[in-house]
């Protein structure tokens, strides 16, 4: 019985960890290498602010009480990235999958957030 609970918890957190392993290095790259010239916004302070935004959003995504806000912020950010990739003519399918995976990981951890409240 203990093994089932441990396995369930591990499988429940696995998508969130994978999403985190995408967003955290992306955020650190934006903070530490803020003078990227091939981006739409070449201003280094905006890149650093975006990196901090991603770190804060990822932290909110991992914390159960703020999972909905964190998921919304990460999905919104990646939706903007999808539009930027479409505008630049780059492949955008992976970015769409990341948006879907972020929402899916949130749903796996807290499905009651996605169900409407039943009125009695």
Tab-separated table of C-alpha atoms in Angstrom:
chain	number	residue	atom	x	y	z
A	1	UNK	CA	0.000	0.000	0.000
A	2	UNK	CA	2.861	2.397	0.841
A	3	UNK	CA	4.503	1.643	-2.514
A	4	UNK	CA	1.309	2.502	-4.402
A	5	UNK	CA	1.061	5.877	-2.676
A	6	UNK	CA	4.720	6.648	-3.366
A	7	UNK	CA	4.389	5.618	-7.003
A	8	UNK	CA	1.208	7.655	-7.376
A	9	UNK	CA	2.893	10.745	-5.927
A	10	UNK	CA	5.928	10.260	-8.155
A	11	UNK	CA	3.816	9.856	-11.290
A	12	UNK	CA	1.675	12.832	-10.296
A	13	UNK	CA	4.728	15.110	-9.974
A	14	UNK	CA	6.681	13.787	-12.969
A	15	UNK	CA	5.035	16.036	-15.627
A	16	UNK	CA	5.536	19.078	-13.381
A	17	UNK	CA	9.211	18.268	-12.922
A	18	UNK	CA	9.675	17.897	-16.668
A	19	UNK	CA	7.957	21.253	-17.266
A	20	UNK	CA	10.188	22.800	-14.598
A	21	UNK	CA	13.257	21.357	-16.314
A	22	UNK	CA	12.232	23.309	-19.403
A	23	UNK	CA	11.328	26.669	-17.839
A	24	UNK	CA	14.102	27.065	-15.237
A	25	UNK	CA	17.067	26.744	-17.650
A	26	UNK	CA	15.213	29.008	-20.089
A	27	UNK	CA	14.779	31.611	-17.349
A	28	UNK	CA	18.395	31.325	-16.189
A	29	UNK	CA	19.577	31.725	-19.773
A	30	UNK	CA	17.526	34.910	-20.109
A	31	UNK	CA	18.974	36.272	-16.857
A	32	UNK	CA	22.610	35.238	-17.298
A	33	UNK	CA	22.836	35.722	-21.065
A	34	UNK	CA	20.611	38.765	-21.398
A	35	UNK	CA	22.429	40.285	-24.369
A	36	UNK	CA	20.918	37.926	-26.930
A	37	UNK	CA	20.673	39.651	-30.284
A	38	UNK	CA	18.529	37.186	-32.240
A	39	UNK	CA	15.425	37.802	-30.150
A	40	UNK	CA	12.527	40.123	-30.987
A	41	UNK	CA	13.358	42.264	-27.952
A	42	UNK	CA	17.080	42.974	-27.791
A	43	UNK	CA	16.881	45.016	-24.576
A	44	UNK	CA	18.799	43.189	-21.842
A	45	UNK	CA	16.673	44.570	-18.990
A	46	UNK	CA	13.528	43.159	-20.612
A	47	UNK	CA	15.272	39.787	-21.021
A	48	UNK	CA	16.271	39.792	-17.335
A	49	UNK	CA	12.725	40.757	-16.311
A	50	UNK	CA	11.373	37.929	-18.466
A	51	UNK	CA	13.762	35.487	-16.795
A	52	UNK	CA	12.674	36.618	-13.324
A	53	UNK	CA	9.028	36.384	-14.437
A	54	UNK	CA	9.622	32.794	-15.567
A	55	UNK	CA	11.317	31.845	-12.287
A	56	UNK	CA	8.520	33.364	-10.194
A	57	UNK	CA	5.843	31.761	-12.389
A	58	UNK	CA	7.553	28.372	-12.158
A	59	UNK	CA	7.728	28.682	-8.388
A	60	UNK	CA	4.019	29.498	-8.284
A	61	UNK	CA	3.352	26.549	-10.592
A	62	UNK	CA	5.164	24.175	-8.218
A	63	UNK	CA	3.466	25.477	-5.057
A	64	UNK	CA	0.044	23.840	-4.670
A	65	UNK	CA	-1.780	26.919	-3.354
A	66	UNK	CA	-0.762	29.056	-6.333
A	67	UNK	CA	-0.723	26.372	-9.011
A	68	UNK	CA	-3.555	27.990	-10.986
A	69	UNK	CA	-1.843	31.382	-11.151
A	70	UNK	CA	1.513	29.812	-12.044
A	71	UNK	CA	-0.054	27.646	-14.727
A	72	UNK	CA	-1.877	30.625	-16.198
A	73	UNK	CA	1.278	32.750	-16.309
A	74	UNK	CA	3.428	29.997	-17.851
A	75	UNK	CA	0.774	29.113	-20.415
A	76	UNK	CA	0.288	32.785	-21.294
A	77	UNK	CA	4.042	33.258	-21.738
A	78	UNK	CA	4.329	30.213	-23.992
A	79	UNK	CA	1.266	31.317	-25.983
A	80	UNK	CA	3.071	34.581	-26.743
A	81	UNK	CA	6.111	32.516	-27.775
A	82	UNK	CA	3.883	30.531	-30.149
A	83	UNK	CA	2.721	33.770	-31.782
A	84	UNK	CA	6.300	35.044	-32.027
A	85	UNK	CA	7.405	31.795	-33.676
A	86	UNK	CA	4.509	32.041	-36.118
A	87	UNK	CA	5.427	35.652	-36.902
A	88	UNK	CA	9.087	34.785	-37.512
A	89	UNK	CA	8.253	31.697	-39.559
A	90	UNK	CA	9.897	29.337	-37.065
A	91	UNK	CA	8.448	25.948	-36.106
A	92	UNK	CA	5.876	26.534	-33.392
A	93	UNK	CA	4.460	23.045	-32.805
A	94	UNK	CA	6.774	22.285	-29.878
A	95	UNK	CA	5.798	25.541	-28.177
A	96	UNK	CA	2.125	24.569	-28.502
A	97	UNK	CA	2.924	21.183	-26.953
A	98	UNK	CA	4.639	22.925	-24.031
A	99	UNK	CA	1.513	25.030	-23.425
A	100	UNK	CA	-0.612	21.881	-23.445
A	101	UNK	CA	1.849	19.973	-21.241
A	102	UNK	CA	1.871	22.792	-18.681
A	103	UNK	CA	-1.910	22.724	-18.400
A	104	UNK	CA	-1.913	18.911	-18.336
A	105	UNK	CA	0.677	18.818	-15.527
A	106	UNK	CA	-1.443	21.210	-13.507
A	107	UNK	CA	-4.537	19.089	-14.129
A	108	UNK	CA	-2.746	15.909	-13.027
A	109	UNK	CA	-1.713	17.501	-9.729
A	110	UNK	CA	-4.978	19.315	-8.943
A	111	UNK	CA	-7.918	18.167	-11.094
A	112	UNK	CA	-10.527	19.807	-8.841
A	113	UNK	CA	-9.423	23.233	-10.147
A	114	UNK	CA	-10.689	22.347	-13.610
A	115	UNK	CA	-14.144	21.140	-12.600
A	116	UNK	CA	-16.951	23.650	-12.064
A	117	UNK	CA	-18.422	23.835	-8.598
A	118	UNK	CA	-21.711	21.986	-8.236
A	119	UNK	CA	-24.502	24.076	-6.734
A	120	UNK	CA	-26.846	22.240	-4.450
